[in-house]
């Protein structure tokens, strides 16, 4: 079992310059979230869909947090759409009731509720985790294939740093490139 975000620790900086429009935080969020979706762990390197800004506490629940950096999550397109305005407690100060709701992905508590299996699936470890699995449709989306694609992208980077004239490196590179292309085509069909 592994963390959703792998070895990346997602943390919002406290010294980010205050903006009057939350859209202006995109680059800061990209940095703080390490080019990774806060919810599913997908990286920007494996998707053609632009990453977006999610309001952890939805705008419809608390308008005062629209431009609050500590309420913003760097999110892939799919996770942002799946979460949308969901907030089961309807109380902006209570993200979950122990059964339904969400956990801020920058909190240490996130890892207590969901994790990634060895094959890349995302599973719930608690009632709240199981709620998040359903809310983000991790049980219906191709999370395993996304994880495999991220691992292949890492291997691609490693191979690119090797001696390209070495026949074994070249053969490995071709195999990885073919697997990446196949998975990318699959992901685009699934609109991930």
PDB file of C-alpha atoms in Angstrom, residues 1-190:
ATOM      1  CA  UNK A   1       0.000   0.000   0.000  1.00  0.00           C
ATOM      2  CA  UNK A   2       1.163   3.523  -0.715  1.00  0.00           C
ATOM      3  CA  UNK A   3       0.202   7.134  -0.312  1.00  0.00           C
ATOM      4  CA  UNK A   4      -1.976   8.667  -3.043  1.00  0.00           C
ATOM      5  CA  UNK A   5       0.710  11.306  -3.655  1.00  0.00           C
ATOM      6  CA  UNK A   6       3.643   8.888  -3.483  1.00  0.00           C
ATOM      7  CA  UNK A   7       6.663  10.531  -1.890  1.00  0.00           C
ATOM      8  CA  UNK A   8       5.352  14.049  -2.562  1.00  0.00           C
ATOM      9  CA  UNK A   9       4.274  16.062   0.463  1.00  0.00           C
ATOM     10  CA  UNK A  10       1.606  18.571  -0.541  1.00  0.00           C
ATOM     11  CA  UNK A  11       1.633  21.715   1.567  1.00  0.00           C
ATOM     12  CA  UNK A  12       0.318  25.216   0.954  1.00  0.00           C
ATOM     13  CA  UNK A  13       2.874  27.893   1.704  1.00  0.00           C
ATOM     14  CA  UNK A  14       1.839  30.546   4.196  1.00  0.00           C
ATOM     15  CA  UNK A  15       3.767  33.361   2.512  1.00  0.00           C
ATOM     16  CA  UNK A  16       1.930  33.421  -0.835  1.00  0.00           C
ATOM     17  CA  UNK A  17       1.062  36.925  -1.982  1.00  0.00           C
ATOM     18  CA  UNK A  18      -2.645  37.597  -1.457  1.00  0.00           C
ATOM     19  CA  UNK A  19      -4.628  37.826  -4.696  1.00  0.00           C
ATOM     20  CA  UNK A  20      -8.038  39.385  -5.292  1.00  0.00           C
ATOM     21  CA  UNK A  21      -8.912  36.697  -7.874  1.00  0.00           C
ATOM     22  CA  UNK A  22      -8.325  33.038  -7.040  1.00  0.00           C
ATOM     23  CA  UNK A  23      -7.382  32.277 -10.666  1.00  0.00           C
ATOM     24  CA  UNK A  24      -4.130  34.165 -10.059  1.00  0.00           C
ATOM     25  CA  UNK A  25      -3.043  31.472  -7.582  1.00  0.00           C
ATOM     26  CA  UNK A  26      -2.711  28.761 -10.232  1.00  0.00           C
ATOM     27  CA  UNK A  27       1.098  28.907 -10.490  1.00  0.00           C
ATOM     28  CA  UNK A  28       1.503  28.983  -6.698  1.00  0.00           C
ATOM     29  CA  UNK A  29      -0.812  25.996  -6.331  1.00  0.00           C
ATOM     30  CA  UNK A  30       1.043  24.108  -9.071  1.00  0.00           C
ATOM     31  CA  UNK A  31       4.247  24.619  -7.094  1.00  0.00           C
ATOM     32  CA  UNK A  32       2.785  23.750  -3.686  1.00  0.00           C
ATOM     33  CA  UNK A  33       0.993  20.687  -5.043  1.00  0.00           C
ATOM     34  CA  UNK A  34       4.104  19.614  -6.988  1.00  0.00           C
ATOM     35  CA  UNK A  35       2.288  19.364 -10.351  1.00  0.00           C
ATOM     36  CA  UNK A  36      -0.026  16.781  -8.772  1.00  0.00           C
ATOM     37  CA  UNK A  37      -3.784  16.597  -8.311  1.00  0.00           C
ATOM     38  CA  UNK A  38      -4.463  16.954  -4.616  1.00  0.00           C
ATOM     39  CA  UNK A  39      -7.274  14.417  -4.732  1.00  0.00           C
ATOM     40  CA  UNK A  40      -6.189  11.536  -7.018  1.00  0.00           C
ATOM     41  CA  UNK A  41      -2.421  12.064  -7.263  1.00  0.00           C
ATOM     42  CA  UNK A  42      -2.421  12.338 -11.069  1.00  0.00           C
ATOM     43  CA  UNK A  43       0.530  14.375 -12.365  1.00  0.00           C
ATOM     44  CA  UNK A  44       0.418  17.038 -15.043  1.00  0.00           C
ATOM     45  CA  UNK A  45       2.860  15.018 -17.162  1.00  0.00           C
ATOM     46  CA  UNK A  46       0.284  12.391 -18.128  1.00  0.00           C
ATOM     47  CA  UNK A  47      -2.768  14.396 -19.119  1.00  0.00           C
ATOM     48  CA  UNK A  48      -3.721  16.779 -21.868  1.00  0.00           C
ATOM     49  CA  UNK A  49      -6.538  18.281 -19.794  1.00  0.00           C
ATOM     50  CA  UNK A  50      -5.493  21.434 -17.985  1.00  0.00           C
ATOM     51  CA  UNK A  51      -5.382  21.329 -14.197  1.00  0.00           C
ATOM     52  CA  UNK A  52      -7.797  23.593 -12.362  1.00  0.00           C
ATOM     53  CA  UNK A  53      -8.435  25.204  -9.002  1.00  0.00           C
ATOM     54  CA  UNK A  54     -10.976  23.530  -6.754  1.00  0.00           C
ATOM     55  CA  UNK A  55     -12.511  25.259  -3.763  1.00  0.00           C
ATOM     56  CA  UNK A  56     -12.209  22.722  -0.954  1.00  0.00           C
ATOM     57  CA  UNK A  57     -15.167  24.346   0.800  1.00  0.00           C
ATOM     58  CA  UNK A  58     -17.356  25.069  -2.238  1.00  0.00           C
ATOM     59  CA  UNK A  59     -18.156  28.664  -3.166  1.00  0.00           C
ATOM     60  CA  UNK A  60     -21.852  27.853  -2.744  1.00  0.00           C
ATOM     61  CA  UNK A  61     -21.238  26.907   0.918  1.00  0.00           C
ATOM     62  CA  UNK A  62     -18.907  29.773   1.895  1.00  0.00           C
ATOM     63  CA  UNK A  63     -18.456  32.742  -0.433  1.00  0.00           C
ATOM     64  CA  UNK A  64     -15.981  34.330   1.995  1.00  0.00           C
ATOM     65  CA  UNK A  65     -13.372  31.653   1.076  1.00  0.00           C
ATOM     66  CA  UNK A  66     -13.480  32.182  -2.689  1.00  0.00           C
ATOM     67  CA  UNK A  67     -10.038  33.853  -2.762  1.00  0.00           C
ATOM     68  CA  UNK A  68      -8.639  32.199   0.388  1.00  0.00           C
ATOM     69  CA  UNK A  69      -5.457  30.386  -0.655  1.00  0.00           C
ATOM     70  CA  UNK A  70      -5.860  27.873   2.193  1.00  0.00           C
ATOM     71  CA  UNK A  71      -9.190  26.784   0.689  1.00  0.00           C
ATOM     72  CA  UNK A  72      -7.820  26.086  -2.788  1.00  0.00           C
ATOM     73  CA  UNK A  73      -6.749  22.707  -4.173  1.00  0.00           C
ATOM     74  CA  UNK A  74      -4.759  22.062  -7.346  1.00  0.00           C
ATOM     75  CA  UNK A  75      -7.034  19.578  -9.074  1.00  0.00           C
ATOM     76  CA  UNK A  76      -7.205  17.605 -12.274  1.00  0.00           C
ATOM     77  CA  UNK A  77     -10.183  18.310 -14.496  1.00  0.00           C
ATOM     78  CA  UNK A  78     -11.949  15.064 -13.571  1.00  0.00           C
ATOM     79  CA  UNK A  79     -11.609  15.431  -9.788  1.00  0.00           C
ATOM     80  CA  UNK A  80     -12.745  19.045  -9.917  1.00  0.00           C
ATOM     81  CA  UNK A  81     -15.838  18.051 -11.903  1.00  0.00           C
ATOM     82  CA  UNK A  82     -16.627  15.074  -9.680  1.00  0.00           C
ATOM     83  CA  UNK A  83     -16.396  17.031  -6.408  1.00  0.00           C
ATOM     84  CA  UNK A  84     -18.057  20.189  -7.758  1.00  0.00           C
ATOM     85  CA  UNK A  85     -20.373  21.581  -5.030  1.00  0.00           C
ATOM     86  CA  UNK A  86     -20.537  18.461  -2.878  1.00  0.00           C
ATOM     87  CA  UNK A  87     -20.306  19.267   0.846  1.00  0.00           C
ATOM     88  CA  UNK A  88     -22.463  16.837   2.830  1.00  0.00           C
ATOM     89  CA  UNK A  89     -22.287  18.651   6.176  1.00  0.00           C
ATOM     90  CA  UNK A  90     -23.462  22.004   4.725  1.00  0.00           C
ATOM     91  CA  UNK A  91     -21.329  23.580   7.473  1.00  0.00           C
ATOM     92  CA  UNK A  92     -18.253  25.352   6.038  1.00  0.00           C
ATOM     93  CA  UNK A  93     -16.259  24.552   9.195  1.00  0.00           C
ATOM     94  CA  UNK A  94     -16.975  20.806   9.179  1.00  0.00           C
ATOM     95  CA  UNK A  95     -15.523  18.978   6.146  1.00  0.00           C
ATOM     96  CA  UNK A  96     -16.919  15.585   7.178  1.00  0.00           C
ATOM     97  CA  UNK A  97     -19.109  14.005   9.839  1.00  0.00           C
ATOM     98  CA  UNK A  98     -17.004  10.868  10.213  1.00  0.00           C
ATOM     99  CA  UNK A  99     -19.038   9.083   7.549  1.00  0.00           C
ATOM    100  CA  UNK A 100     -19.623  11.483   4.640  1.00  0.00           C
ATOM    101  CA  UNK A 101     -17.509  14.379   3.460  1.00  0.00           C
ATOM    102  CA  UNK A 102     -13.976  15.268   2.528  1.00  0.00           C
ATOM    103  CA  UNK A 103     -10.479  15.660   3.932  1.00  0.00           C
ATOM    104  CA  UNK A 104      -8.127  18.417   2.803  1.00  0.00           C
ATOM    105  CA  UNK A 105      -5.407  16.700   0.733  1.00  0.00           C
ATOM    106  CA  UNK A 106      -2.698  18.876   2.314  1.00  0.00           C
ATOM    107  CA  UNK A 107      -3.529  17.607   5.799  1.00  0.00           C
ATOM    108  CA  UNK A 108      -1.761  14.654   7.399  1.00  0.00           C
ATOM    109  CA  UNK A 109      -5.220  13.171   7.923  1.00  0.00           C
ATOM    110  CA  UNK A 110      -5.683  12.563   4.167  1.00  0.00           C
ATOM    111  CA  UNK A 111      -3.481   9.457   4.251  1.00  0.00           C
ATOM    112  CA  UNK A 112      -5.616   7.988   7.055  1.00  0.00           C
ATOM    113  CA  UNK A 113      -8.665   7.829   4.790  1.00  0.00           C
ATOM    114  CA  UNK A 114      -7.512   6.711   1.331  1.00  0.00           C
ATOM    115  CA  UNK A 115      -4.466   5.023  -0.136  1.00  0.00           C
ATOM    116  CA  UNK A 116      -3.173   3.417  -3.299  1.00  0.00           C
ATOM    117  CA  UNK A 117      -2.789  -0.358  -3.621  1.00  0.00           C
ATOM    118  CA  UNK A 118       0.316  -1.917  -5.138  1.00  0.00           C
ATOM    119  CA  UNK A 119      -1.440  -2.203  -8.513  1.00  0.00           C
ATOM    120  CA  UNK A 120      -2.510   1.461  -8.476  1.00  0.00           C
ATOM    121  CA  UNK A 121      -6.148   1.294  -7.393  1.00  0.00           C
ATOM    122  CA  UNK A 122      -7.332   3.845  -4.827  1.00  0.00           C
ATOM    123  CA  UNK A 123      -9.169   2.415  -1.835  1.00  0.00           C
ATOM    124  CA  UNK A 124     -10.938   3.827   1.210  1.00  0.00           C
ATOM    125  CA  UNK A 125      -9.558   3.102   4.674  1.00  0.00           C
ATOM    126  CA  UNK A 126     -12.443   4.684   6.577  1.00  0.00           C
ATOM    127  CA  UNK A 127     -16.076   5.620   6.069  1.00  0.00           C
ATOM    128  CA  UNK A 128     -14.976   9.091   4.945  1.00  0.00           C
ATOM    129  CA  UNK A 129     -12.414   7.505   2.629  1.00  0.00           C
ATOM    130  CA  UNK A 130     -15.074   5.285   1.093  1.00  0.00           C
ATOM    131  CA  UNK A 131     -17.308   8.347   0.647  1.00  0.00           C
ATOM    132  CA  UNK A 132     -14.453  10.126  -1.190  1.00  0.00           C
ATOM    133  CA  UNK A 133     -13.898   7.047  -3.394  1.00  0.00           C
ATOM    134  CA  UNK A 134     -17.525   7.315  -4.545  1.00  0.00           C
ATOM    135  CA  UNK A 135     -17.566  11.134  -4.736  1.00  0.00           C
ATOM    136  CA  UNK A 136     -14.481  11.242  -6.974  1.00  0.00           C
ATOM    137  CA  UNK A 137     -15.514   8.025  -8.770  1.00  0.00           C
ATOM    138  CA  UNK A 138     -12.107   6.475  -8.080  1.00  0.00           C
ATOM    139  CA  UNK A 139     -13.848   3.107  -8.280  1.00  0.00           C
ATOM    140  CA  UNK A 140     -15.093   3.853 -11.812  1.00  0.00           C
ATOM    141  CA  UNK A 141     -12.222   5.860 -13.284  1.00  0.00           C
ATOM    142  CA  UNK A 142      -9.061   4.209 -14.685  1.00  0.00           C
ATOM    143  CA  UNK A 143      -6.941   4.918 -11.594  1.00  0.00           C
ATOM    144  CA  UNK A 144      -4.808   1.800 -12.071  1.00  0.00           C
ATOM    145  CA  UNK A 145      -3.916   2.784 -15.631  1.00  0.00           C
ATOM    146  CA  UNK A 146      -3.153   6.355 -14.544  1.00  0.00           C
ATOM    147  CA  UNK A 147      -0.792   5.029 -11.886  1.00  0.00           C
ATOM    148  CA  UNK A 148       0.888   2.737 -14.435  1.00  0.00           C
ATOM    149  CA  UNK A 149       1.268   5.655 -16.808  1.00  0.00           C
ATOM    150  CA  UNK A 150       2.866   7.799 -14.089  1.00  0.00           C
ATOM    151  CA  UNK A 151       5.327   4.989 -13.312  1.00  0.00           C
ATOM    152  CA  UNK A 152       6.164   4.646 -17.007  1.00  0.00           C
ATOM    153  CA  UNK A 153       6.683   8.403 -17.306  1.00  0.00           C
ATOM    154  CA  UNK A 154       9.174   8.191 -14.418  1.00  0.00           C
ATOM    155  CA  UNK A 155      10.958   5.316 -16.188  1.00  0.00           C
ATOM    156  CA  UNK A 156      11.010   7.341 -19.407  1.00  0.00           C
ATOM    157  CA  UNK A 157      12.784  10.186 -17.607  1.00  0.00           C
ATOM    158  CA  UNK A 158      15.307   7.743 -16.159  1.00  0.00           C
ATOM    159  CA  UNK A 159      15.971   6.223 -19.581  1.00  0.00           C
ATOM    160  CA  UNK A 160      16.373   9.634 -21.169  1.00  0.00           C
ATOM    161  CA  UNK A 161      19.246  10.299 -18.803  1.00  0.00           C
ATOM    162  CA  UNK A 162      21.006   7.067 -19.882  1.00  0.00           C
ATOM    163  CA  UNK A 163      23.368   6.518 -22.791  1.00  0.00           C
ATOM    164  CA  UNK A 164      21.052   6.377 -25.814  1.00  0.00           C
ATOM    165  CA  UNK A 165      23.693   4.570 -27.883  1.00  0.00           C
ATOM    166  CA  UNK A 166      23.582   1.569 -25.564  1.00  0.00           C
ATOM    167  CA  UNK A 167      21.461  -1.112 -27.350  1.00  0.00           C
ATOM    168  CA  UNK A 168      19.808  -2.302 -24.108  1.00  0.00           C
ATOM    169  CA  UNK A 169      18.828   1.256 -23.118  1.00  0.00           C
ATOM    170  CA  UNK A 170      17.416   1.869 -26.594  1.00  0.00           C
ATOM    171  CA  UNK A 171      15.398  -1.368 -26.479  1.00  0.00           C
ATOM    172  CA  UNK A 172      14.012  -0.487 -23.022  1.00  0.00           C
ATOM    173  CA  UNK A 173      13.226   3.023 -24.225  1.00  0.00           C
ATOM    174  CA  UNK A 174      11.231   1.645 -27.187  1.00  0.00           C
ATOM    175  CA  UNK A 175       9.241  -0.689 -24.911  1.00  0.00           C
ATOM    176  CA  UNK A 176       8.453   2.103 -22.452  1.00  0.00           C
ATOM    177  CA  UNK A 177       7.515   4.509 -25.263  1.00  0.00           C
ATOM    178  CA  UNK A 178       5.107   1.939 -26.773  1.00  0.00           C
ATOM    179  CA  UNK A 179       3.487   1.251 -23.384  1.00  0.00           C
ATOM    180  CA  UNK A 180       3.130   4.983 -22.714  1.00  0.00           C
ATOM    181  CA  UNK A 181       1.521   5.564 -26.111  1.00  0.00           C
ATOM    182  CA  UNK A 182      -0.969   2.724 -25.547  1.00  0.00           C
ATOM    183  CA  UNK A 183      -1.908   3.986 -22.089  1.00  0.00           C
ATOM    184  CA  UNK A 184      -2.156   7.607 -23.248  1.00  0.00           C
ATOM    185  CA  UNK A 185      -4.581   6.588 -25.988  1.00  0.00           C
ATOM    186  CA  UNK A 186      -6.638   4.686 -23.411  1.00  0.00           C
ATOM    187  CA  UNK A 187      -6.646   7.691 -21.036  1.00  0.00           C
ATOM    188  CA  UNK A 188      -7.756  10.114 -23.725  1.00  0.00           C
ATOM    189  CA  UNK A 189     -10.636   7.814 -24.638  1.00  0.00           C
ATOM    190  CA  UNK A 190     -11.628   7.814 -20.946  1.00  0.00           C
TER     191      UNK A 190
END
